[in-house]
Amino acid sequence: MKALWSALVAGLVLGAVAIATVRIDTDARALLGAESDVAAALEGAEGRRLLIAIIAPDPSVRANGVNAAQDFLRTAQGIEPPENPVPLLDLLWRARFELAPPPPGAFEVEALTGELAAARASLTTAADSLVADRLLRDPTGSFRRLVAAFAQSLGKAGAANSDAVVMPVMLEEAPFDAEARRSFDRELTDRVHATGAEIVIVGPRSISARVGEVMRDRSTLVALVGGTLLLAWLAYILRSATRVVGVLLPTLIGLGAGTVAVQVLQGSVHVVALGFGGALLGLAMDYPLHLVTHSGRSAARRVLLGALTTSIAFASLLGSGIPAVGQVGLFVSTGLATAAFVAVALDRSTDSLVFKGSPMSRPQIGWKLPGLAAALVAGALITFALPGPGARELFELPSDIARDIERVGALTDTPPARYQVEASAATLESLLARQRDIGEALDRARTDGLLGGYISLATRLPAPDAEPLPDAEALRPALEAAMAKSALRPEFVETILIEYRAAAARPPTQPKDVAGLRDFLAALGISTDDLGFTAPILLHDVASAEELAQALAPLDATLADRRAGLAAEVERIASRVLACLAFGIALCALLLWLSIRVVREVAEIMLTSLAATATAAGVMAIVGGGLGVFELVALALVMGIGLDYAIFLTLARTREEDVAAVRSVALCAVTTLIAFLTMSILGIGILRDIGMTVSIGVAAAAVAAFARQAAKRNGMP
C-alpha cells in the first residue's frame, strides 16, 4: 500500500509539472516538416493572403459589417499596408486595348455617353479617385472592365454575389503564429457579428490555425469520453478501488512522463502527439492488467519485454524527420516504458484478480505459422496494390472549413481546382490568344463531360472584337455627340483622342515593357521571364484527367496536377516512416531473440504481430482507397499490441500461465478497443483514421495470438 501512495504522490507531482510547463502546438506545418514546400508557403506572400467575406442580404447591414471590419483592420496589428496600386493601374491603362478590346457597339454615341456618366459618378467616390480620371479619358469602357476584372488584385472589395462583399487583406511578413491568428480571426468575427452580418475568413494561415484548433478540441473530447468509458470498464471488471488505482496510476504516470519528455526535448507538444494519448490510455493499461491477472515474476518479465519492443517500434519514428511524427514516437515510447516499469514496481501492492467460471479454451492449429505468413503476404499485397499515401490528402479538412472555402470560392468565382494547364507566349496579346485557343478545346471537353469548367486570364476578360479599332478621326463625331449629351467640355475630346491614339498604336506588351512589375503581374496570375509570359488555366470538377490530357495533346498543352508537389512530399514522408518502422521491427526481432533464444517462438511472436499489422493495413487501404501517412504511424501501435499479446500467449509455459494469458489478453483487447473505437467514432480526420486502424489491428492481433500452434502445446500440463 505504501508503494501505491508513493506512486500517487509522484503522479500528482508529474501532472503538476506537465500542466505548468507544457505548451500545446497546433501548427499544421509540423505535419510536413519545416523544410517542406507547403510549410514554406505559409511564410510566403500566398500564405499571408486573406479573403474576408462580409455577407448580408440587407444592404445597410452589409455596409455596417464592412465598416466594422475596415475599422478593425485599420488598427489591428500584423496587417500590411495596402500595396500601391499605381504601377499596376499604369500597366492596365497602357495595355487596355490589348487586354480588353472594346466590344461591338462600344463606339456608339449611347455607349460612349453611358461610360462617361459612370466615370463622372465615380469622381464623387474617394475609393475610386485613382481610376476615375482615367475612366473619363477612356469612354470605350476597356479600362473600366480591367479594373472590375482585377478588383481584388488592386486591393478593392468585390464579389460575384450582390449579397456579399469580399475584401482582400495581406498580413505582415512575420513568422506564422497559430494562436495569434486565431485571436485575430475571433475578434474580427465578433466585431462583424455584432452588426448582424455574417463573416467568412479564408487564407492559408487562418485555415491552418482553424484546423489545429479543431484537432485540439476533438482530441480533448476523445480523451474525456474515452477516459470515462475506460474508468467505468475498469471499475466493472476489477471490482476493487485498490486494483483500479493500481491499473490507472502507471497509465497516468506514463502519460505525464511522455508529455513532459516531449516538452523538454522538443519545446512544445503537438496536438497530433496528444491525439496518441488514447494509445497510451488503451495500451499502457495492458501492463497492469497483465500483472493483476497473473501470479509469479514471469509476468513482470513479459510485461517489460512487451513494453520494450513496443517502445522500440515507436522510438524508431524519431528518425522520420517529420516533427509531429517524431513527437508521436517520443511520446508513446517514453510513456509506455514508464508505465510498464511503474506497473511492475506496483505489482505486489495489489491483489490478483480472481475469475469465476471455466477458463476459455484455445483452439489448436497445426498450420498457425503458415497461416500467419499467408495473412502477412495477403495484407502486404493488398496494401501495395492500392494507391500510396500520395494519392490521398495528408489530412481531411473539417467540413465547416471546407464549406467556408467553397463559399468564398463561389463569391469570387474561383471554385477549387486540382488541375491546370499552363499557357505561355512572347507577348500579353499572344498569351490571351493562346489561352482562348486552349479554351475552345476545353469547351468541347466540357460538352463531353470531361470537366465542369475552367478559369483563366482570358475568361476574366471580354473576348476580342474581330473588327479593328476605328481611326481616331472616325471616332470624333460620336465622341463629340457623347460629350454634348454628358455636359462635358468639348475641348476634352482632344485629350481623349490623344490617349486613344497612344493605346491603339502601342505594340503588344513584351517582358521588357514590364520590368519591375513582376510582383504586380503575379497579382494577376501572370509570371514572366526573358522569353515571355506564362499564366495558368485552372480546371475544376475534372471527371477524367487521362481523357482530358488526350484532348489537349493536339494543342501541345500539358495537363498538370496541382497536388503533385504535395503528393510527392507525402510520399517522401511515407517512405521515411516505413523505413523507420522497418528498422524498429528489426530491432524488436533482435531483442526478442536475445531474450527468448528459441527460433520458433520468436518467429510465432513476430509473425503474429506482422500478420495483424498487415491485416489492418490491407483493410484500411481498401476502405480508404490507399493508406495515409498517419495510418502508417498507427501501424507501429498495431505492431506493438501484436507483440504484447503474442509474448504472453506464446511464452505461457504451464496450463495456469496459459489460462491467465488468455484472460489478460482478452481484458487488454477490450480495454484497447474501448479507447480506439471511441477515437474512431468521435475523432475526425487523422484521429478517426488512427482509431480505425488500431481497432482493426487489435481485433486481428487478438485473433492471431489466441490460436495456438498444436505441435507446441501437445505436451502442456
XYZ file of C-alpha atoms in Angstrom:
717
model
C 0.000 0.000 0.000
C 2.911 2.307 0.736
C 4.114 1.896 -2.870
C 0.682 2.960 -4.142
C 0.768 6.139 -2.071
C 4.287 6.912 -3.244
C 3.241 6.399 -6.865
C 0.170 8.588 -6.319
C 2.314 11.428 -4.977
C 4.784 11.008 -7.861
C 1.890 11.068 -10.315
C 0.459 14.250 -8.829
C 3.847 15.969 -8.945
C 4.418 14.881 -12.541
C 0.928 16.025 -13.513
C 1.504 19.429 -11.925
C 4.796 19.791 -13.816
C 3.106 18.825 -17.076
C 0.245 21.280 -16.594
C 2.611 24.098 -15.630
C 5.179 23.639 -18.388
C 3.537 22.027 -21.411
C 2.764 24.227 -24.399
C 0.377 22.657 -26.896
C 1.335 23.246 -30.533
C -1.374 23.209 -33.217
C 0.804 24.339 -36.134
C -0.182 22.244 -39.168
C 3.331 22.699 -40.626
C 4.564 20.080 -38.172
C 2.663 17.507 -40.226
C 5.040 18.057 -43.162
C 8.222 19.464 -41.670
C 9.609 22.982 -41.697
C 11.561 22.405 -44.916
C 8.573 21.294 -46.984
C 7.271 23.462 -49.832
C 3.802 23.533 -48.303
C 5.106 24.659 -44.913
C 7.299 27.292 -46.566
C 4.248 28.590 -48.450
C 2.727 29.770 -45.156
C 5.629 32.184 -44.802
C 5.418 33.453 -48.390
C 3.139 36.019 -49.977
C 0.426 33.492 -50.837
C 0.440 32.182 -47.274
C -0.104 35.714 -45.951
C -3.129 36.490 -48.100
C -6.605 36.623 -46.564
C -10.014 36.953 -48.149
C -12.685 38.324 -45.835
C -16.280 37.925 -46.999
C -18.999 40.043 -45.362
C -22.396 38.546 -46.156
C -25.859 40.025 -45.534
C -28.889 40.349 -47.839
C -29.763 43.743 -46.306
C -27.505 46.422 -47.881
C -27.412 48.535 -44.705
C -26.449 45.558 -42.526
C -23.815 44.560 -45.076
C -22.411 48.111 -45.134
C -22.248 48.163 -41.333
C -20.417 44.833 -41.379
C -17.906 46.122 -43.931
C -17.343 49.288 -41.896
C -16.807 47.259 -38.716
C -14.269 45.046 -40.489
C -12.434 48.002 -42.002
C -12.313 49.823 -38.642
C -10.797 46.729 -37.051
C -8.264 46.205 -39.852
C -7.091 49.834 -39.660
C -5.991 49.411 -36.040
C -5.141 45.687 -35.896
C -1.551 44.544 -35.511
C 0.019 42.437 -38.242
C -1.766 43.941 -41.276
C 0.420 45.056 -44.160
C -0.494 48.481 -45.586
C -2.282 48.200 -48.937
C 0.137 47.924 -51.836
C 0.399 50.988 -54.016
C -1.802 50.108 -56.996
C -0.487 52.864 -59.277
C 2.120 50.739 -61.143
C -0.487 48.058 -61.842
C -3.037 50.672 -62.888
C -0.435 52.191 -65.235
C 0.135 48.796 -66.851
C -3.591 48.158 -67.255
C -4.023 51.634 -68.692
C -1.265 51.254 -71.278
C -2.365 47.757 -72.324
C -6.139 48.276 -72.026
C -6.898 47.661 -75.711
C -4.553 44.656 -75.740
C -6.150 43.043 -72.672
C -9.759 44.201 -73.076
C -10.521 45.397 -76.625
C -13.734 47.442 -76.869
C -16.719 45.173 -77.630
C -19.055 45.717 -80.601
C -21.171 48.799 -80.105
C -18.687 50.443 -77.737
C -18.200 53.379 -80.166
C -21.898 54.189 -80.498
C -22.995 57.513 -79.016
C -25.223 55.931 -76.372
C -22.479 53.561 -75.207
C -19.922 56.379 -75.001
C -22.417 58.565 -73.109
C -23.095 55.800 -70.590
C -19.398 55.265 -69.890
C -18.828 58.997 -69.415
C -21.748 59.233 -66.987
C -20.400 56.311 -64.944
C -16.950 57.905 -64.899
C -18.353 61.225 -63.629
C -20.255 59.405 -60.884
C -17.074 57.637 -59.755
C -15.367 61.030 -59.240
C -17.551 61.527 -56.156
C -16.250 58.303 -54.538
C -12.909 58.707 -52.789
C -12.142 54.995 -53.147
C -12.240 55.338 -56.953
C -10.254 58.574 -57.208
C -7.192 56.734 -58.534
C -9.050 55.486 -61.570
C -11.883 57.973 -62.103
C -9.929 60.414 -64.286
C -8.743 57.537 -66.498
C -12.298 56.290 -66.804
C -13.199 59.710 -68.216
C -10.307 59.525 -70.667
C -11.404 56.071 -71.895
C -15.131 56.156 -72.697
C -14.751 52.852 -74.602
C -15.041 51.015 -71.246
C -11.883 48.922 -71.731
C -10.125 50.313 -68.662
C -13.287 50.025 -66.536
C -13.635 46.328 -67.392
C -9.998 45.688 -66.471
C -10.391 47.412 -63.104
C -13.530 45.360 -62.417
C -11.866 42.126 -63.504
C -8.854 42.653 -61.253
C -10.526 44.405 -58.309
C -9.003 42.062 -55.726
C -5.532 42.383 -57.223
C -5.942 46.142 -56.901
C -6.973 45.789 -53.247
C -10.627 46.613 -53.893
C -13.632 44.883 -52.369
C -15.948 42.977 -54.642
C -17.904 39.773 -55.092
C -19.807 37.816 -57.692
C -22.799 37.772 -55.300
C -24.702 41.007 -54.606
C -25.347 39.858 -51.016
C -21.649 39.847 -50.159
C -18.525 41.974 -50.187
C -15.115 40.267 -50.361
C -12.125 42.221 -49.059
C -8.536 41.150 -49.813
C -6.038 41.616 -46.967
C -2.295 40.999 -46.802
C -0.723 40.072 -43.480
C 2.659 41.440 -42.456
C 5.746 39.386 -43.177
C 6.215 37.647 -39.827
C 6.551 34.040 -38.605
C 3.273 32.172 -38.506
C 1.721 32.105 -35.025
C -1.375 29.908 -34.879
C -2.650 31.302 -31.567
C -2.226 34.917 -32.694
C -4.032 34.113 -35.930
C -6.966 32.528 -34.062
C -7.176 35.542 -31.724
C -7.192 37.924 -34.705
C -9.914 35.975 -36.516
C -12.082 35.666 -33.399
C -12.005 39.388 -32.643
C -12.730 40.332 -36.250
C -15.591 37.826 -36.359
C -17.095 39.192 -33.129
C -16.942 42.767 -34.457
C -18.770 41.874 -37.673
C -21.313 39.597 -35.994
C -22.229 42.479 -33.672
C -23.586 44.338 -36.733
C -25.816 41.422 -37.722
C -23.724 40.482 -40.761
C -22.030 37.147 -41.403
C -18.286 36.868 -41.951
C -16.159 34.175 -43.576
C -12.347 34.343 -43.375
C -10.190 32.134 -45.578
C -6.477 32.087 -46.227
C -3.674 29.561 -45.694
C -2.766 30.836 -42.233
C -6.335 31.134 -40.985
C -7.191 27.679 -42.300
C -4.082 26.168 -40.707
C -4.932 27.770 -37.351
C -8.548 26.584 -37.513
C -7.525 23.015 -38.396
C -5.212 22.922 -35.386
C -7.940 24.251 -33.110
C -10.487 21.693 -34.304
C -7.975 18.871 -33.838
C -7.155 20.086 -30.323
C -10.812 20.320 -29.309
C -11.658 16.935 -30.767
C -8.609 15.338 -29.123
C -9.822 16.682 -25.783
C -13.305 15.280 -26.372
C -11.932 11.853 -27.344
C -9.699 11.794 -24.254
C -12.542 12.753 -21.912
C -15.088 10.315 -23.328
C -12.558 7.517 -23.773
C -11.172 8.050 -20.284
C -14.647 7.957 -18.750
C -15.543 4.736 -20.565
C -12.256 3.126 -19.586
C -12.737 4.101 -15.948
C -16.226 2.574 -15.956
C -14.897 -0.595 -17.617
C -12.084 -0.944 -15.075
C -14.453 -0.447 -12.170
C -16.685 -3.178 -13.599
C -14.014 -5.809 -14.243
C -11.643 -5.138 -11.317
C -14.300 -4.754 -8.607
C -11.822 -3.094 -6.240
C -10.756 0.508 -5.750
C -7.211 -0.621 -4.974
C -6.982 -2.572 -8.232
C -8.444 0.340 -10.222
C -5.877 2.725 -8.726
C -3.131 0.162 -9.342
C -4.087 -0.031 -13.029
C -4.670 3.705 -13.559
C -1.582 5.047 -11.798
C 1.022 3.525 -14.160
C -1.026 4.697 -17.123
C -1.374 8.273 -15.893
C 2.271 8.464 -14.812
C 3.275 7.191 -18.257
C 1.035 9.810 -19.903
C 2.642 12.557 -17.812
C 6.165 11.282 -18.462
C 5.593 11.161 -22.216
C 4.157 14.683 -22.247
C 6.985 16.176 -20.177
C 9.644 14.351 -22.241
C 8.304 15.841 -25.476
C 8.032 19.305 -23.926
C 11.597 19.214 -22.579
C 13.203 17.796 -25.732
C 11.018 19.436 -28.406
C 9.922 22.688 -26.749
C 6.192 22.023 -27.253
C 3.751 19.145 -27.612
C 1.899 18.897 -30.911
C -1.803 18.155 -30.834
C -1.225 15.084 -33.036
C 1.091 13.622 -30.374
C -1.570 14.291 -27.746
C -4.030 12.514 -30.029
C -1.993 9.404 -29.308
C -2.885 9.876 -25.639
C -5.621 7.382 -26.426
C -2.872 4.974 -27.453
C -1.311 5.300 -24.027
C -4.626 5.081 -22.214
C -5.511 1.935 -24.115
C -2.135 0.205 -24.308
C -0.415 1.283 -21.089
C -3.330 -0.189 -19.140
C -2.435 -3.552 -20.649
C 0.644 -3.871 -18.449
C -1.024 -3.637 -15.017
C -3.926 -5.736 -16.358
C -1.480 -8.476 -17.326
C 0.070 -8.323 -13.876
C -3.197 -8.299 -11.972
C -4.339 -11.468 -13.746
C -1.039 -13.348 -13.349
C 0.908 -14.589 -10.396
C 4.670 -15.011 -10.299
C 7.553 -12.946 -11.676
C 7.390 -14.351 -15.205
C 4.519 -11.961 -15.987
C 6.650 -8.970 -14.956
C 9.462 -10.046 -17.294
C 6.998 -10.423 -20.169
C 5.440 -7.016 -19.446
C 8.882 -5.416 -19.616
C 9.698 -7.322 -22.803
C 6.420 -6.260 -24.430
C 6.889 -2.648 -23.347
C 10.458 -2.528 -24.633
C 9.561 -3.966 -28.038
C 6.616 -1.574 -28.467
C 8.716 1.370 -27.276
C 11.425 0.463 -29.778
C 8.862 0.355 -32.600
C 7.682 3.851 -31.712
C 11.100 5.285 -30.878
C 12.187 4.440 -34.414
C 9.756 7.148 -35.613
C 12.131 9.754 -34.220
C 14.125 9.288 -37.407
C 11.205 10.219 -39.674
C 12.308 13.858 -39.914
C 8.682 14.987 -39.511
C 8.167 16.943 -36.272
C 4.672 15.657 -35.441
C 5.573 12.034 -36.256
C 8.810 12.249 -34.259
C 6.874 13.622 -31.303
C 4.448 10.704 -31.529
C 7.407 8.307 -31.366
C 8.953 10.031 -28.350
C 5.621 10.495 -26.567
C 4.416 6.908 -26.882
C 7.774 5.180 -26.343
C 8.542 7.198 -23.206
C 5.027 6.832 -21.873
C 4.799 3.080 -22.436
C 8.206 2.335 -20.963
C 7.440 4.446 -17.891
C 4.010 2.865 -17.442
C 5.474 -0.645 -17.683
C 8.205 -0.017 -15.114
C 5.750 1.635 -12.693
C 3.294 -1.249 -13.162
C 5.991 -3.775 -12.335
C 7.084 -1.740 -9.311
C 3.498 -1.688 -8.010
C 2.786 -5.328 -8.837
C 2.853 -6.590 -5.254
C 0.767 -3.660 -3.969
C -2.456 -5.013 -5.479
C -4.095 -8.369 -5.077
C -4.624 -10.630 -8.084
C -7.945 -10.695 -9.896
C -9.892 -13.919 -9.355
C -12.117 -15.035 -12.239
C -15.286 -17.031 -11.897
C -16.331 -19.727 -14.314
C -14.410 -22.128 -16.508
C -11.319 -20.904 -18.348
C -11.622 -20.186 -22.041
C -10.373 -22.950 -24.330
C -7.909 -22.068 -27.084
C -8.117 -23.830 -30.446
C -5.076 -25.835 -31.530
C -3.989 -25.222 -35.119
C -1.201 -27.169 -36.740
C -0.826 -24.670 -39.572
C -0.739 -21.461 -37.498
C 2.655 -20.240 -38.689
C 1.912 -20.804 -42.407
C -1.493 -19.171 -41.873
C 0.104 -16.114 -40.289
C 2.632 -15.914 -43.115
C -0.197 -16.099 -45.660
C -2.113 -13.309 -43.871
C 1.058 -11.207 -43.841
C 1.624 -11.676 -47.561
C -2.048 -11.071 -48.448
C -2.229 -7.864 -46.421
C 1.028 -6.592 -47.891
C -0.077 -7.368 -51.467
C -3.398 -5.580 -50.998
C -1.718 -2.556 -49.433
C 0.909 -2.159 -52.143
C -1.566 -2.860 -54.957
C -3.682 0.162 -53.969
C -2.610 3.816 -54.340
C 0.048 5.056 -51.963
C -0.221 7.879 -49.413
C 0.491 10.484 -52.064
C -2.867 9.744 -53.714
C -4.676 10.850 -50.569
C -4.930 14.159 -48.765
C -2.453 14.410 -45.891
C -5.340 15.301 -43.623
C -9.011 15.874 -44.211
C -10.295 19.397 -43.693
C -13.157 19.661 -41.196
C -16.468 20.057 -43.017
C -17.139 23.619 -41.818
C -13.739 24.813 -43.029
C -14.179 23.099 -46.406
C -17.627 24.712 -46.669
C -16.217 28.189 -45.972
C -13.554 27.741 -48.641
C -16.227 26.681 -51.113
C -18.441 29.672 -50.232
C -15.689 32.222 -50.748
C -14.712 30.452 -53.968
C -18.282 30.871 -55.208
C -18.351 34.533 -54.166
C -15.134 35.271 -56.045
C -15.990 32.957 -58.947
C -12.919 30.820 -58.232
C -14.006 27.255 -57.433
C -11.278 24.896 -56.182
C -9.171 23.484 -58.988
C -6.877 20.470 -58.764
C -5.653 20.529 -62.359
C -4.279 23.292 -64.528
C -2.902 23.921 -67.999
C -0.145 26.475 -68.388
C -0.206 28.799 -71.387
C 2.949 30.624 -72.465
C 3.579 33.238 -75.155
C 6.001 36.017 -76.063
C 3.516 38.891 -75.541
C 0.433 39.512 -73.425
C -1.719 39.659 -76.538
C -0.484 36.281 -77.795
C -0.829 34.854 -74.255
C -4.534 35.682 -74.276
C -4.850 34.235 -77.775
C -3.132 31.047 -76.617
C -5.458 30.758 -73.625
C -8.506 31.242 -75.853
C -7.302 28.516 -78.253
C -6.918 26.121 -75.333
C -10.264 27.351 -74.018
C -12.007 26.194 -77.206
C -10.673 22.670 -76.655
C -11.757 22.848 -73.015
C -15.234 23.962 -74.048
C -15.543 20.846 -76.223
C -14.258 18.720 -73.352
C -16.817 20.288 -71.042
C -19.563 19.421 -73.511
C -18.279 15.843 -73.440
C -18.488 15.827 -69.643
C -14.734 15.690 -69.022
C -14.695 18.746 -66.729
C -17.056 21.164 -65.033
C -15.393 24.382 -66.126
C -12.230 26.464 -66.147
C -10.912 29.883 -65.164
C -8.137 31.812 -66.850
C -6.905 35.307 -67.529
C -8.784 35.165 -70.822
C -12.096 34.164 -69.207
C -11.869 37.133 -66.840
C -11.624 39.469 -69.804
C -14.072 40.073 -72.667
C -13.367 38.260 -75.910
C -11.686 40.492 -78.512
C -13.714 42.026 -81.312
C -12.758 40.698 -84.730
C -13.083 44.217 -86.193
C -10.051 46.522 -85.926
C -10.164 49.638 -83.788
C -11.602 52.613 -85.719
C -9.399 55.523 -86.684
C -9.353 58.325 -84.146
C -10.833 60.841 -86.597
C -13.650 58.437 -87.455
C -14.433 58.249 -83.735
C -14.513 62.060 -83.295
C -18.193 62.726 -84.324
C -19.635 60.132 -81.981
C -17.356 61.293 -79.197
C -18.359 64.959 -79.649
C -22.051 63.976 -79.502
C -21.457 61.951 -76.331
C -19.600 64.886 -74.734
C -22.503 67.202 -75.501
C -25.062 64.788 -74.007
C -22.878 64.426 -70.924
C -22.472 68.212 -70.494
C -18.678 67.920 -70.616
C -16.324 70.473 -72.131
C -15.912 69.933 -75.913
C -12.151 70.521 -75.770
C -11.843 67.377 -73.636
C -12.396 65.430 -76.867
C -8.807 66.110 -77.921
C -7.462 64.737 -74.641
C -9.470 61.552 -75.108
C -8.339 61.121 -78.727
C -4.668 61.596 -77.803
C -4.951 58.837 -75.210
C -6.893 56.687 -77.696
C -4.220 57.020 -80.399
C -1.433 56.159 -77.948
C -3.159 52.987 -76.747
C -4.260 51.923 -80.236
C -0.761 52.344 -81.695
C 1.014 50.657 -78.786
C 2.746 47.394 -79.793
C 1.965 44.188 -77.885
C 3.429 44.105 -74.371
C 6.694 42.192 -74.041
C 8.597 41.231 -70.871
C 10.971 44.198 -71.259
C 7.961 46.529 -71.072
C 7.028 45.315 -67.583
C 10.440 45.293 -65.922
C 9.990 45.864 -62.209
C 6.320 44.859 -62.291
C 6.670 41.124 -61.715
C 5.010 41.298 -58.305
C 2.079 43.182 -59.776
C 1.767 40.715 -62.635
C 1.834 37.891 -60.104
C -1.255 39.506 -58.575
C -2.916 38.880 -61.946
C -1.695 35.282 -62.050
C 0.988 36.037 -64.666
C 4.647 35.085 -64.378
C 7.379 36.433 -66.634
C 10.854 35.557 -67.812
C 13.115 36.640 -70.648
C 11.152 34.521 -73.141
C 7.664 35.822 -72.406
C 4.649 35.380 -70.167
C 3.025 32.352 -68.546
C -0.403 32.104 -66.934
C -2.370 29.046 -65.774
C -5.807 27.890 -66.815
C -7.409 26.386 -63.693
C -9.719 23.428 -64.255
C -12.387 22.331 -61.804
C -14.548 19.219 -61.491
C -12.322 17.168 -63.805
C -14.025 13.816 -64.438
C -11.213 12.078 -66.319
C -7.709 13.522 -66.253
C -6.407 10.972 -68.780
C -9.081 11.698 -71.398
C -8.720 15.431 -70.868
C -4.951 15.204 -71.345
C -5.539 13.381 -74.640
C -7.983 16.074 -75.767
C -5.370 18.766 -75.106
C -2.467 16.891 -76.721
C -3.043 18.264 -80.275
C -2.575 21.788 -78.889
C 0.709 20.818 -77.228
C -0.915 21.734 -73.901
C 0.022 19.702 -70.842
C -2.393 18.909 -68.045
C -0.688 19.359 -64.655
C -1.856 18.119 -61.267
C -1.565 20.984 -58.786
C -1.434 18.445 -55.968
C 1.640 16.768 -57.434
C 4.025 18.702 -55.181
C 2.096 17.861 -52.035
C 1.685 14.251 -53.171
C 5.451 13.966 -53.629
C 6.020 15.357 -50.134
C 3.504 12.926 -48.654
C 5.211 10.022 -50.439
C 8.543 11.224 -49.065
C 7.106 11.289 -45.557
C 5.565 7.837 -46.008
C 8.853 6.406 -47.250
C 10.706 7.723 -44.204
C 8.020 6.429 -41.828
C 8.151 2.988 -43.486
C 11.934 2.929 -43.269
C 11.764 3.829 -39.573
C 9.160 1.127 -38.934
C 11.252 -1.471 -40.748
C 14.240 -0.518 -38.617
C 12.097 -0.731 -35.482
C 10.766 -4.167 -36.468
C 14.317 -5.437 -36.976
C 15.312 -4.153 -33.524
C 12.238 -5.802 -31.975
C 13.158 -9.132 -33.569
C 16.715 -8.804 -32.272
C 15.515 -8.012 -28.750
C 13.128 -10.983 -28.795
C 15.901 -13.296 -29.934
C 18.257 -12.073 -27.223
C 15.514 -12.543 -24.617
C 13.977 -15.882 -25.732
C 16.572 -17.616 -27.962
C 14.004 -20.048 -29.356
C 13.643 -19.591 -33.099
C 10.124 -20.999 -33.396
C 8.770 -18.872 -30.533
C 10.406 -15.714 -31.855
C 9.000 -16.497 -35.308
C 5.498 -17.073 -33.896
C 5.564 -13.801 -31.935
C 6.870 -11.776 -34.874
C 4.524 -13.387 -37.409
C 1.527 -12.814 -35.134
C 2.362 -9.125 -34.851
C 3.252 -8.676 -38.526
C 0.134 -10.540 -39.708
C -2.093 -8.298 -37.544
C -0.286 -5.224 -38.849
C -0.622 -6.318 -42.479
C -4.310 -7.156 -41.965
C -5.014 -3.709 -40.518
C -3.069 -2.101 -43.364
C -4.926 -4.086 -46.016
C -8.377 -3.359 -44.593
C -7.662 0.371 -44.186
C -6.202 0.523 -47.696
C -9.417 -0.966 -49.078
C -11.658 1.298 -47.002
C -9.714 4.475 -47.701
C -8.535 3.782 -51.242
C -4.954 3.515 -50.002
C -3.082 4.088 -46.769
C -2.499 7.592 -45.428
C 0.613 8.712 -43.573
C -0.962 8.604 -40.146
C -2.418 5.157 -40.715
C 1.199 4.116 -41.270
C 2.142 5.688 -37.948
C -0.762 3.878 -36.270
C 0.578 0.586 -37.633
C 3.511 0.966 -35.232
C 0.985 0.755 -32.435
C -0.665 -2.300 -34.005
C 2.784 -3.854 -34.223
C 3.388 -3.200 -30.529
C -0.012 -4.553 -29.496
C 0.532 -7.705 -31.536
C 3.912 -8.225 -29.886
C 2.412 -7.747 -26.423
C -0.411 -10.250 -26.960
C 1.821 -12.795 -28.689
C 4.513 -12.622 -25.990
C 2.069 -13.593 -23.253
C 0.206 -16.276 -25.196
C 3.233 -17.810 -26.909
C 5.514 -17.899 -23.863
C 2.954 -19.423 -21.474
C 4.788 -22.498 -20.144
C 2.108 -24.080 -17.981
C -1.629 -24.596 -18.082
C -2.043 -21.977 -15.336
C 0.002 -19.401 -17.264
C -1.910 -20.168 -20.442
C -5.291 -19.581 -18.771
C -4.064 -16.346 -17.171
C -2.637 -15.160 -20.509
C -5.916 -15.813 -22.326
C -7.847 -13.847 -19.725
C -5.385 -10.950 -19.556
C -5.151 -10.644 -23.349
C -8.958 -10.657 -23.595
C -9.186 -7.905 -20.967
C -6.423 -5.902 -22.671
C -8.048 -6.230 -26.092
C -11.398 -4.967 -24.827
C -9.713 -2.103 -22.960
C -7.723 -1.032 -26.014
C -10.776 -1.341 -28.261
C -12.744 0.955 -25.955
C -10.051 3.635 -26.305
C -9.638 3.366 -30.067
C -13.246 2.782 -31.048
C -14.008 5.985 -29.163
C -11.314 7.698 -31.224
C -12.671 6.289 -34.488
C -16.262 7.312 -33.680
C -15.705 10.758 -32.147
C -12.479 11.666 -33.914
C -12.191 13.475 -37.219
C -9.607 13.210 -39.966
C -6.317 11.969 -38.552
C -7.772 10.896 -35.205
C -10.529 8.865 -36.857
C -8.081 7.132 -39.184
C -5.772 6.269 -36.288
C -8.692 4.920 -34.257
C -9.976 2.745 -37.095
C -6.527 1.391 -37.934
C -5.710 0.397 -34.375
C -9.184 -1.048 -33.720
C -8.866 -3.346 -36.707
C -5.310 -4.212 -35.698
C -6.297 -5.035 -32.110
C -9.011 -7.418 -33.274
C -6.623 -9.054 -35.751
C -3.831 -9.330 -33.153
C -6.144 -10.897 -30.572
C -7.424 -13.487 -33.048
C -3.936 -14.250 -34.394
C -2.422 -14.622 -30.929
C -5.360 -16.561 -29.460
C -4.985 -19.610 -31.675
C -2.117 -21.833 -30.594
C 0.328 -23.935 -32.525
C -0.752 -27.558 -31.888
C 2.732 -29.019 -32.115
C 3.943 -26.807 -29.325
C 1.041 -27.344 -26.942
C 0.749 -31.120 -27.054
C 2.967 -31.544 -24.023
C 1.480 -28.735 -21.919
C 0.315 -29.874 -18.473
